[in-house]
PDB file of C-alpha atoms in Angstrom:
ATOM      1  CA  MET A 436      30.602  42.887 -41.807  1.00 42.00           C
ATOM      2  CA  ILE A 437      32.502  43.084 -38.528  1.00 49.00           C
ATOM      3  CA  ILE A 438      35.217  45.721 -38.375  1.00 55.00           C
ATOM      4  CA  GLY A 439      37.998  45.352 -35.829  1.00 57.00           C
ATOM      5  CA  LYS A 440      41.556  44.264 -35.169  1.00 62.00           C
ATOM      6  CA  ILE A 441      42.396  40.607 -35.701  1.00 63.00           C
ATOM      7  CA  ASP A 442      43.496  40.202 -32.069  1.00 84.00           C
ATOM      8  CA  SER A 443      40.632  42.146 -30.451  1.00 92.00           C
ATOM      9  CA  TYR A 444      39.346  40.562 -27.231  1.00 96.00           C
ATOM     10  CA  ILE A 445      35.732  41.349 -28.198  1.00 97.00           C
ATOM     11  CA  GLU A 446      34.726  40.517 -31.763  1.00 94.00           C
ATOM     12  CA  THR A 447      30.920  40.829 -31.641  1.00 96.00           C
ATOM     13  CA  CYS A 448      28.361  42.950 -29.783  1.00 98.00           C
ATOM     14  CA  PRO A 449      28.413  41.892 -26.094  1.00 98.00           C
ATOM     15  CA  ILE A 450      24.618  41.981 -25.862  1.00 97.00           C
ATOM     16  CA  GLY A 451      23.988  39.612 -28.744  1.00 97.00           C
ATOM     17  CA  CYS A 452      23.355  41.864 -31.740  1.00 98.00           C
ATOM     18  CA  ARG A 453      24.388  40.362 -35.062  1.00 94.00           C
ATOM     19  CA  ALA A 454      24.883  43.777 -36.605  1.00 97.00           C
ATOM     20  CA  SER A 455      28.040  45.392 -37.934  1.00 97.00           C
ATOM     21  CA  LEU A 456      30.525  47.098 -35.642  1.00 97.00           C
ATOM     22  CA  ILE A 457      31.473  50.473 -37.071  1.00 98.00           C
ATOM     23  CA  GLU A 458      34.410  52.707 -36.263  1.00 97.00           C
ATOM     24  CA  THR A 459      33.890  55.836 -34.162  1.00 98.00           C
ATOM     25  CA  ASP A 460      35.888  59.034 -33.756  1.00 97.00           C
ATOM     26  CA  ILE A 461      36.806  58.070 -30.181  1.00 98.00           C
ATOM     27  CA  ILE A 462      40.471  57.222 -30.650  1.00 97.00           C
ATOM     28  CA  LEU A 463      42.286  55.325 -27.891  1.00 97.00           C
ATOM     29  CA  ALA A 464      45.755  53.785 -27.615  1.00 95.00           C
ATOM     30  CA  GLU A 465      44.380  50.327 -28.480  1.00 95.00           C
ATOM     31  CA  GLY A 466      42.439  51.644 -31.480  1.00 96.00           C
ATOM     32  CA  CYS A 467      39.192  53.526 -31.982  1.00 97.00           C
ATOM     33  CA  LEU A 468      36.110  52.407 -30.117  1.00 98.00           C
ATOM     34  CA  LEU A 469      33.655  50.435 -32.238  1.00 98.00           C
ATOM     35  CA  ARG A 470      29.888  51.014 -32.155  1.00 98.00           C
ATOM     36  CA  CYS A 471      27.235  48.356 -32.678  1.00 98.00           C
ATOM     37  CA  SER A 472      25.107  49.643 -35.560  1.00 98.00           C
ATOM     38  CA  ALA A 473      21.976  48.113 -33.972  1.00 98.00           C
ATOM     39  CA  CYS A 474      22.066  49.118 -30.281  1.00 98.00           C
ATOM     40  CA  GLY A 475      24.847  51.721 -30.068  1.00 98.00           C
ATOM     41  CA  GLN A 476      27.006  49.724 -27.653  1.00 99.00           C
ATOM     42  CA  LEU A 477      30.636  50.952 -27.656  1.00 99.00           C
ATOM     43  CA  ILE A 478      33.363  48.307 -27.679  1.00 98.00           C
ATOM     44  CA  SER A 479      37.098  48.411 -27.015  1.00 98.00           C
ATOM     45  CA  GLN A 480      39.576  46.945 -29.491  1.00 97.00           C
ATOM     46  CA  CYS A 481      42.038  45.931 -26.765  1.00 97.00           C
ATOM     47  CA  SER A 482      43.632  42.496 -26.957  1.00 96.00           C
ATOM     48  CA  ALA A 483      43.006  39.688 -24.487  1.00 96.00           C
ATOM     49  CA  SER A 484      46.449  40.210 -22.960  1.00 96.00           C
ATOM     50  CA  GLN A 485      45.820  43.956 -22.487  1.00 96.00           C
ATOM     51  CA  TYR A 486      42.501  43.203 -20.830  1.00 97.00           C
ATOM     52  CA  LEU A 487      43.866  40.563 -18.451  1.00 95.00           C
ATOM     53  CA  GLN A 488      46.827  42.743 -17.484  1.00 95.00           C
ATOM     54  CA  SER A 489      44.545  45.692 -16.720  1.00 95.00           C
ATOM     55  CA  MET A 490      42.355  43.548 -14.448  1.00 94.00           C
ATOM     56  CA  THR A 491      45.200  42.704 -12.060  1.00 91.00           C
ATOM     57  CA  GLU A 492      44.685  46.015 -10.229  1.00 89.00           C
ATOM     58  CA  PHE A 493      41.543  44.607  -8.587  1.00 88.00           C
ATOM     59  CA  ASP A 494      43.241  41.653  -6.927  1.00 86.00           C
ATOM     60  CA  ASN A 495      44.386  43.290  -3.708  1.00 83.00           C
ATOM     61  CA  PRO A 496      43.291  42.961  -0.067  1.00 77.00           C
ATOM     62  CA  LYS A 497      41.820  46.462   0.057  1.00 74.00           C
ATOM     63  CA  GLY A 498      39.477  45.831  -2.853  1.00 71.00           C
ATOM     64  CA  THR A 499      37.337  48.864  -3.676  1.00 71.00           C
ATOM     65  CA  LEU A 500      36.558  50.253  -0.235  1.00 67.00           C
ATOM     66  CA  PRO A 501      35.517  53.940  -0.323  1.00 68.00           C
ATOM     67  CA  ASP A 502      38.156  56.397   0.880  1.00 67.00           C
ATOM     68  CA  CYS A 503      37.753  58.197   4.196  1.00 65.00           C
ATOM     69  CA  ASP A 504      36.236  61.291   2.581  1.00 64.00           C
ATOM     70  CA  SER A 505      33.429  59.357   0.874  1.00 74.00           C
ATOM     71  CA  VAL A 506      32.455  56.766   3.520  1.00 77.00           C
ATOM     72  CA  GLU A 507      29.450  58.733   4.801  1.00 84.00           C
ATOM     73  CA  ARG A 508      28.275  59.563   1.280  1.00 86.00           C
ATOM     74  CA  HIS A 509      28.575  55.897   0.309  1.00 86.00           C
ATOM     75  CA  PHE A 510      26.533  54.846   3.339  1.00 90.00           C
ATOM     76  CA  ARG A 511      23.726  57.341   2.642  1.00 92.00           C
ATOM     77  CA  ARG A 512      23.533  56.364  -1.030  1.00 92.00           C
ATOM     78  CA  THR A 513      23.555  52.635  -0.271  1.00 95.00           C
ATOM     79  CA  ARG A 514      20.904  52.986   2.431  1.00 95.00           C
ATOM     80  CA  LYS A 515      18.696  54.875  -0.032  1.00 94.00           C
ATOM     81  CA  TRP A 516      19.050  52.117  -2.658  1.00 95.00           C
ATOM     82  CA  LEU A 517      18.350  49.382  -0.117  1.00 97.00           C
ATOM     83  CA  SER A 518      15.273  51.210   1.119  1.00 96.00           C
ATOM     84  CA  TRP A 519      13.980  51.354  -2.466  1.00 94.00           C
ATOM     85  CA  ILE A 520      14.644  47.614  -2.887  1.00 96.00           C
ATOM     86  CA  SER A 521      12.706  46.608   0.238  1.00 96.00           C
ATOM     87  CA  SER A 522       9.853  48.936  -0.750  1.00 96.00           C
ATOM     88  CA  LYS A 523       9.704  47.547  -4.290  1.00 95.00           C
ATOM     89  CA  LEU A 524       9.782  43.937  -3.096  1.00 97.00           C
ATOM     90  CA  ASN A 525       7.295  44.751  -0.315  1.00 96.00           C
ATOM     91  CA  LYS A 526       9.274  42.674   2.160  1.00 96.00           C
ATOM     92  CA  PRO A 527      11.123  43.422   5.395  1.00 97.00           C
ATOM     93  CA  ASN A 528      14.899  43.507   5.007  1.00 98.00           C
ATOM     94  CA  GLN A 529      15.281  40.294   7.003  1.00 98.00           C
ATOM     95  CA  GLU A 530      13.338  38.338   4.368  1.00 98.00           C
ATOM     96  CA  ILE A 531      15.240  39.639   1.337  1.00 99.00           C
ATOM     97  CA  ARG A 532      17.999  37.466  -0.083  1.00 99.00           C
ATOM     98  CA  LEU A 533      20.500  39.699  -1.902  1.00 99.00           C
ATOM     99  CA  LEU A 534      23.486  38.821  -4.080  1.00 99.00           C
ATOM    100  CA  ASP A 535      26.108  41.427  -4.996  1.00 99.00           C
ATOM    101  CA  VAL A 536      28.056  40.341  -8.094  1.00 99.00           C
ATOM    102  CA  GLY A 537      31.577  41.738  -8.271  1.00 97.00           C
ATOM    103  CA  CYS A 538      31.386  42.685  -4.606  1.00 97.00           C
ATOM    104  CA  SER A 539      35.154  43.234  -4.176  1.00 95.00           C
ATOM    105  CA  SER A 540      36.006  43.430  -0.464  1.00 93.00           C
ATOM    106  CA  GLY A 541      32.373  44.057   0.400  1.00 95.00           C
ATOM    107  CA  PRO A 542      31.543  47.752   0.987  1.00 94.00           C
ATOM    108  CA  PHE A 543      27.964  47.349  -0.296  1.00 96.00           C
ATOM    109  CA  LEU A 544      27.471  43.962   1.396  1.00 97.00           C
ATOM    110  CA  THR A 545      28.643  45.345   4.729  1.00 96.00           C
ATOM    111  CA  ILE A 546      25.888  47.952   4.790  1.00 96.00           C
ATOM    112  CA  ALA A 547      23.241  45.542   3.461  1.00 98.00           C
ATOM    113  CA  SER A 548      24.112  43.024   6.180  1.00 98.00           C
ATOM    114  CA  ARG A 549      24.066  45.724   8.847  1.00 96.00           C
ATOM    115  CA  LEU A 550      20.554  46.694   7.731  1.00 97.00           C
ATOM    116  CA  GLY A 551      19.344  43.114   8.049  1.00 98.00           C
ATOM    117  CA  PHE A 552      19.436  41.796   4.489  1.00 98.00           C
ATOM    118  CA  LYS A 553      20.420  38.161   3.860  1.00 98.00           C
ATOM    119  CA  ALA A 554      23.371  39.361   1.831  1.00 98.00           C
ATOM    120  CA  GLU A 555      26.102  37.437   0.047  1.00 98.00           C
ATOM    121  CA  GLY A 556      28.491  38.195  -2.766  1.00 99.00           C
ATOM    122  CA  VAL A 557      30.523  36.862  -5.655  1.00 98.00           C
ATOM    123  CA  GLU A 558      34.020  38.165  -6.409  1.00 97.00           C
ATOM    124  CA  PRO A 559      36.547  36.742  -8.924  1.00 96.00           C
ATOM    125  CA  ALA A 560      39.632  38.434  -7.416  1.00 95.00           C
ATOM    126  CA  PRO A 561      41.028  36.025  -4.763  1.00 95.00           C
ATOM    127  CA  GLN A 562      42.566  38.585  -2.402  1.00 95.00           C
ATOM    128  CA  ALA A 563      39.525  40.877  -2.440  1.00 94.00           C
ATOM    129  CA  ALA A 564      37.201  37.915  -1.832  1.00 96.00           C
ATOM    130  CA  GLN A 565      39.350  36.722   1.058  1.00 95.00           C
ATOM    131  CA  ALA A 566      39.352  40.220   2.587  1.00 94.00           C
ATOM    132  CA  ALA A 567      35.536  40.213   2.468  1.00 95.00           C
ATOM    133  CA  ARG A 568      35.349  36.780   4.100  1.00 96.00           C
ATOM    134  CA  SER A 569      37.851  37.833   6.759  1.00 95.00           C
ATOM    135  CA  SER A 570      35.506  40.651   7.761  1.00 94.00           C
ATOM    136  CA  GLY A 571      32.674  38.154   8.260  1.00 96.00           C
ATOM    137  CA  LEU A 572      30.870  38.464   4.915  1.00 98.00           C
ATOM    138  CA  ASN A 573      29.477  35.511   2.962  1.00 98.00           C
ATOM    139  CA  VAL A 574      31.417  35.819  -0.304  1.00 98.00           C
ATOM    140  CA  HIS A 575      32.014  33.186  -2.997  1.00 98.00           C
ATOM    141  CA  GLN A 576      35.279  33.472  -4.913  1.00 97.00           C
ATOM    142  CA  GLY A 577      34.915  33.026  -8.678  1.00 97.00           C
ATOM    143  CA  PHE A 578      32.726  34.073 -11.588  1.00 97.00           C
ATOM    144  CA  LEU A 579      28.952  34.010 -11.215  1.00 98.00           C
ATOM    145  CA  GLU A 580      28.404  31.362 -13.914  1.00 96.00           C
ATOM    146  CA  ASP A 581      30.859  29.028 -12.145  1.00 96.00           C
ATOM    147  CA  ILE A 582      29.227  29.207  -8.689  1.00 97.00           C
ATOM    148  CA  LYS A 583      26.121  27.280  -9.852  1.00 96.00           C
ATOM    149  CA  PHE A 584      23.543  28.773  -7.503  1.00 98.00           C
ATOM    150  CA  PRO A 585      20.174  26.981  -7.569  1.00 98.00           C
ATOM    151  CA  SER A 586      17.533  28.555  -9.817  1.00 99.00           C
ATOM    152  CA  ASN A 587      15.145  31.112  -8.287  1.00 99.00           C
ATOM    153  CA  THR A 588      17.359  31.749  -5.260  1.00 99.00           C
ATOM    154  CA  PHE A 589      17.619  35.540  -4.874  1.00 99.00           C
ATOM    155  CA  ASP A 590      15.125  38.365  -4.480  1.00 99.00           C
ATOM    156  CA  ILE A 591      17.617  40.918  -5.782  1.00 99.00           C
ATOM    157  CA  VAL A 592      20.947  40.789  -7.639  1.00 99.00           C
ATOM    158  CA  THR A 593      23.120  43.910  -7.739  1.00 99.00           C
ATOM    159  CA  MET A 594      26.072  44.744  -9.996  1.00 99.00           C
ATOM    160  CA  PHE A 595      27.939  48.009  -9.551  1.00 97.00           C
ATOM    161  CA  GLU A 596      30.734  48.886 -11.987  1.00 96.00           C
ATOM    162  CA  VAL A 597      30.827  45.311 -13.251  1.00 98.00           C
ATOM    163  CA  ILE A 598      29.224  44.952 -16.672  1.00 98.00           C
ATOM    164  CA  GLU A 599      31.695  47.287 -18.403  1.00 98.00           C
ATOM    165  CA  HIS A 600      34.353  44.639 -17.647  1.00 98.00           C
ATOM    166  CA  VAL A 601      32.408  41.752 -19.219  1.00 98.00           C
ATOM    167  CA  LYS A 602      32.953  40.299 -22.701  1.00 97.00           C
ATOM    168  CA  ASP A 603      29.545  38.590 -22.907  1.00 98.00           C
ATOM    169  CA  ALA A 604      26.925  40.646 -21.049  1.00 98.00           C
ATOM    170  CA  LEU A 605      24.046  38.558 -22.406  1.00 98.00           C
ATOM    171  CA  LEU A 606      25.509  35.381 -20.883  1.00 98.00           C
ATOM    172  CA  LEU A 607      25.836  37.152 -17.520  1.00 98.00           C
ATOM    173  CA  PHE A 608      22.287  38.514 -17.604  1.00 99.00           C
ATOM    174  CA  ASN A 609      20.868  35.119 -18.564  1.00 99.00           C
ATOM    175  CA  GLU A 610      22.532  33.645 -15.487  1.00 99.00           C
ATOM    176  CA  CYS A 611      21.149  36.467 -13.337  1.00 99.00           C
ATOM    177  CA  HIS A 612      17.686  35.751 -14.719  1.00 99.00           C
ATOM    178  CA  ARG A 613      18.023  32.069 -13.820  1.00 99.00           C
ATOM    179  CA  ILE A 614      18.970  32.654 -10.183  1.00 99.00           C
ATOM    180  CA  ILE A 615      16.522  35.517  -9.470  1.00 99.00           C
ATOM    181  CA  LYS A 616      13.065  34.622  -8.177  1.00 98.00           C
ATOM    182  CA  SER A 617      10.007  35.401 -10.293  1.00 97.00           C
ATOM    183  CA  GLY A 618       9.262  39.105  -9.887  1.00 97.00           C
ATOM    184  CA  GLY A 619      12.703  39.679  -8.381  1.00 98.00           C
ATOM    185  CA  LEU A 620      14.978  42.595  -9.181  1.00 99.00           C
ATOM    186  CA  LEU A 621      18.256  43.289 -10.959  1.00 99.00           C
ATOM    187  CA  MET A 622      20.061  46.542 -10.171  1.00 99.00           C
ATOM    188  CA  ILE A 623      22.992  47.743 -12.297  1.00 99.00           C
ATOM    189  CA  GLY A 624      25.328  50.698 -11.972  1.00 98.00           C
ATOM    190  CA  THR A 625      27.492  51.618 -14.961  1.00 99.00           C
ATOM    191  CA  ALA A 626      28.358  54.588 -17.183  1.00 99.00           C
ATOM    192  CA  ASN A 627      26.172  56.142 -19.875  1.00 99.00           C
ATOM    193  CA  THR A 628      27.822  56.707 -23.252  1.00 99.00           C
ATOM    194  CA  ASP A 629      24.781  58.653 -24.461  1.00 98.00           C
ATOM    195  CA  SER A 630      25.719  61.371 -21.984  1.00 99.00           C
ATOM    196  CA  TRP A 631      26.828  64.950 -22.366  1.00 98.00           C
ATOM    197  CA  THR A 632      30.157  63.935 -20.829  1.00 98.00           C
ATOM    198  CA  ALA A 633      30.853  61.179 -23.375  1.00 98.00           C
ATOM    199  CA  ASN A 634      29.632  63.215 -26.340  1.00 97.00           C
ATOM    200  CA  THR A 635      31.719  66.234 -25.340  1.00 96.00           C
ATOM    201  CA  MET A 636      34.924  64.645 -24.059  1.00 96.00           C
ATOM    202  CA  LYS A 637      35.098  61.578 -26.331  1.00 97.00           C
ATOM    203  CA  SER A 638      38.596  60.055 -26.015  1.00 97.00           C
ATOM    204  CA  ARG A 639      39.513  62.577 -23.279  1.00 95.00           C
ATOM    205  CA  TRP A 640      37.044  60.899 -20.905  1.00 96.00           C
ATOM    206  CA  GLU A 641      39.110  58.790 -18.495  1.00 95.00           C
ATOM    207  CA  TYR A 642      36.348  56.200 -18.235  1.00 97.00           C
ATOM    208  CA  PHE A 643      37.322  54.898 -21.697  1.00 98.00           C
ATOM    209  CA  ASP A 644      41.011  54.578 -20.740  1.00 96.00           C
ATOM    210  CA  ILE A 645      41.788  50.952 -19.868  1.00 96.00           C
ATOM    211  CA  SER A 646      45.153  51.980 -18.408  1.00 93.00           C
ATOM    212  CA  LYS A 647      43.377  54.126 -15.789  1.00 92.00           C
ATOM    213  CA  HIS A 648      40.191  52.079 -15.387  1.00 94.00           C
ATOM    214  CA  GLY A 649      41.230  48.453 -15.615  1.00 94.00           C
ATOM    215  CA  GLY A 650      39.005  46.125 -17.603  1.00 96.00           C
ATOM    216  CA  HIS A 651      36.785  48.784 -19.172  1.00 98.00           C
ATOM    217  CA  ILE A 652      35.987  47.208 -22.536  1.00 98.00           C
ATOM    218  CA  SER A 653      32.206  47.447 -23.060  1.00 99.00           C
ATOM    219  CA  PHE A 654      30.261  50.694 -22.745  1.00 99.00           C
ATOM    220  CA  PHE A 655      26.499  50.957 -22.361  1.00 99.00           C
ATOM    221  CA  ASN A 656      23.739  53.417 -23.108  1.00 99.00           C
ATOM    222  CA  PRO A 657      20.007  53.375 -22.223  1.00 99.00           C
ATOM    223  CA  GLN A 658      19.061  51.794 -25.554  1.00 98.00           C
ATOM    224  CA  SER A 659      21.576  48.951 -25.302  1.00 99.00           C
ATOM    225  CA  MET A 660      20.440  48.322 -21.707  1.00 99.00           C
ATOM    226  CA  ARG A 661      16.817  48.000 -22.876  1.00 99.00           C
ATOM    227  CA  VAL A 662      17.837  45.575 -25.626  1.00 99.00           C
ATOM    228  CA  LEU A 663      19.845  43.519 -23.133  1.00 99.00           C
ATOM    229  CA  ALA A 664      16.918  43.442 -20.689  1.00 99.00           C
ATOM    230  CA  GLN A 665      14.492  42.266 -23.368  1.00 98.00           C
ATOM    231  CA  ARG A 666      16.810  39.510 -24.587  1.00 98.00           C
ATOM    232  CA  SER A 667      17.449  38.142 -21.101  1.00 98.00           C
ATOM    233  CA  GLY A 668      13.867  38.180 -19.809  1.00 98.00           C
ATOM    234  CA  PHE A 669      13.765  41.388 -17.768  1.00 99.00           C
ATOM    235  CA  LYS A 670      11.555  44.462 -17.827  1.00 98.00           C
ATOM    236  CA  VAL A 671      13.248  47.837 -17.330  1.00 98.00           C
ATOM    237  CA  GLU A 672      11.641  49.565 -14.364  1.00 97.00           C
ATOM    238  CA  SER A 673      13.698  52.745 -14.556  1.00 97.00           C
ATOM    239  CA  ILE A 674      16.928  54.210 -15.887  1.00 98.00           C
ATOM    240  CA  LYS A 675      18.323  57.150 -13.938  1.00 98.00           C
ATOM    241  CA  THR A 676      21.398  59.197 -14.818  1.00 98.00           C
ATOM    242  CA  HIS A 677      23.340  61.968 -13.129  1.00 97.00           C
ATOM    243  CA  SER A 678      26.614  63.916 -13.238  1.00 97.00           C
ATOM    244  CA  VAL A 679      28.345  65.841 -16.006  1.00 97.00           C
ATOM    245  CA  ARG A 680      32.032  66.466 -16.665  1.00 95.00           C
ATOM    246  CA  PHE A 681      33.720  68.520 -19.371  1.00 92.00           C
ATOM    247  CA  LEU A 682      37.371  68.345 -18.294  1.00 91.00           C
ATOM    248  CA  GLU A 683      39.545  65.890 -16.409  1.00 89.00           C
ATOM    249  CA  LYS A 684      41.653  67.443 -13.662  1.00 85.00           C
ATOM    250  CA  GLU A 685      44.827  65.860 -15.001  1.00 83.00           C
ATOM    251  CA  GLY A 686      46.211  67.923 -17.866  1.00 77.00           C
ATOM    252  CA  SER A 687      44.012  70.972 -17.189  1.00 85.00           C
ATOM    253  CA  THR A 688      45.034  74.323 -15.733  1.00 89.00           C
ATOM    254  CA  PRO A 689      43.463  75.058 -12.335  1.00 90.00           C
ATOM    255  CA  VAL A 690      41.467  77.996 -13.727  1.00 92.00           C
ATOM    256  CA  PHE A 691      39.976  76.112 -16.675  1.00 89.00           C
ATOM    257  CA  TYR A 692      39.239  73.068 -14.520  1.00 89.00           C
ATOM    258  CA  ARG A 693      37.366  75.153 -11.930  1.00 92.00           C
ATOM    259  CA  MET A 694      35.375  76.907 -14.671  1.00 93.00           C
ATOM    260  CA  ALA A 695      34.474  73.594 -16.293  1.00 91.00           C
ATOM    261  CA  LYS A 696      33.497  72.133 -12.930  1.00 92.00           C
ATOM    262  CA  ILE A 697      31.141  75.044 -12.181  1.00 95.00           C
ATOM    263  CA  ILE A 698      29.464  74.670 -15.579  1.00 94.00           C
ATOM    264  CA  ALA A 699      29.176  70.899 -15.069  1.00 94.00           C
ATOM    265  CA  GLU A 700      27.546  71.379 -11.653  1.00 95.00           C
ATOM    266  CA  LEU A 701      24.980  73.704 -13.225  1.00 95.00           C
ATOM    267  CA  MET A 702      24.223  71.008 -15.795  1.00 96.00           C
ATOM    268  CA  ASN A 703      23.726  68.217 -13.242  1.00 95.00           C
ATOM    269  CA  LEU A 704      19.998  68.784 -12.751  1.00 96.00           C
ATOM    270  CA  PRO A 705      19.234  69.012 -16.492  1.00 97.00           C
ATOM    271  CA  SER A 706      21.287  65.835 -17.019  1.00 98.00           C
ATOM    272  CA  ARG A 707      18.971  63.997 -14.613  1.00 97.00           C
ATOM    273  CA  VAL A 708      15.851  65.349 -16.306  1.00 97.00           C
ATOM    274  CA  PHE A 709      16.970  64.507 -19.860  1.00 98.00           C
ATOM    275  CA  GLY A 710      18.836  61.272 -19.083  1.00 98.00           C
ATOM    276  CA  LYS A 711      22.194  62.708 -20.159  1.00 98.00           C
ATOM    277  CA  GLY A 712      24.278  62.158 -17.002  1.00 98.00           C
ATOM    278  CA  HIS A 713      27.343  59.946 -17.287  1.00 98.00           C
ATOM    279  CA  ASP A 714      26.520  57.814 -14.225  1.00 98.00           C
ATOM    280  CA  MET A 715      23.643  55.428 -14.943  1.00 98.00           C
ATOM    281  CA  LEU A 716      21.571  53.347 -12.517  1.00 98.00           C
ATOM    282  CA  ILE A 717      19.218  50.751 -14.007  1.00 98.00           C
ATOM    283  CA  PHE A 718      16.462  48.846 -12.205  1.00 98.00           C
ATOM    284  CA  MET A 719      15.018  45.736 -13.882  1.00 98.00           C
ATOM    285  CA  GLN A 720      12.422  43.173 -12.863  1.00 98.00           C
ATOM    286  CA  LYS A 721      12.367  39.520 -13.862  1.00 98.00           C
ATOM    287  CA  LEU A 722       9.372  38.692 -16.038  1.00 93.00           C
TER     288      LEU A 722
END
C-alpha cells in the first residue's frame, strides 16, 4: 500500500522500488516525509505546484557560482576531484570527455575546462545556461533525456546537488548509463539521510525545507544509492561522507550555536570513518 497525499508530486519510490511508502516522524509544512520500506529513500509530499514554484530560484543569470569567500576552496576541491577522475580513467585530461548535468552557470565546468578536460554541460534553467554560454562554456539548455546525446559518448558524467530535485532518479541514471562509455564513471554529490545530522535534527535540518532549498523532494542514503546503481547498470566504487551539524544558525542563540558547532567539528572525522556525514560523494563505474 502506498501512503501519501492525493496531490503529492511523487507517488512511488524514485529509484524504482515497488514497496510501501511509510510515514516518518520528520514533519514538514507539506506533510511528513515518507520512507521507502525497501531502500530507505525519503520522499517529500509536496505538490507539483509547490515543487515547480520552488525551482524558479535557479533560473537567474548568476546561477550557483560560489561566493567570494569560498572560491579558493571550491577550486581546490574541484581540482582534487578532477585529479581522481583522470587517475581512475588512466587518461590525460585532454582526452577525457566530461559532462556536468545540472551545471548551472558553470563553476565546475570552468575549472574542468581550464585544466584541459573536454567539458560540456546540461542545464534546464534558461538564464543560467545562457550565462554559462556567454562565458564561453559548451552548455546545452534543457533536461538530459531531451538532449539525445549519442550512446557511449562520455568518459565521465558528474551531478552535484541534482538528484535530490528529480522525481524519477532511475530514469535519469538509465540515461547516464546509455551515454557513458563502457568502463566510464558517474560521480554524484548529494546529502546523506543516514547521517548523524539527519537523525539528530530531523525536521529542523534546513536541507529538508523546500522553501529554503528549492526542489528538494527526494533524499538519498548509501543503501538507496547502491540499489539505484545496481538497477541502472553501475558498480559503486566508493561512497564518502563528511560534515556534521546539530543546530542551524537561524533560530539559535549565539552561545548554543557556537557550542554545537564545536561539537560538530569534533565529530567530523568520526563521521568520515563511519559514513555518517551529511554530505555524500558517490563514485560509480559503468559495467
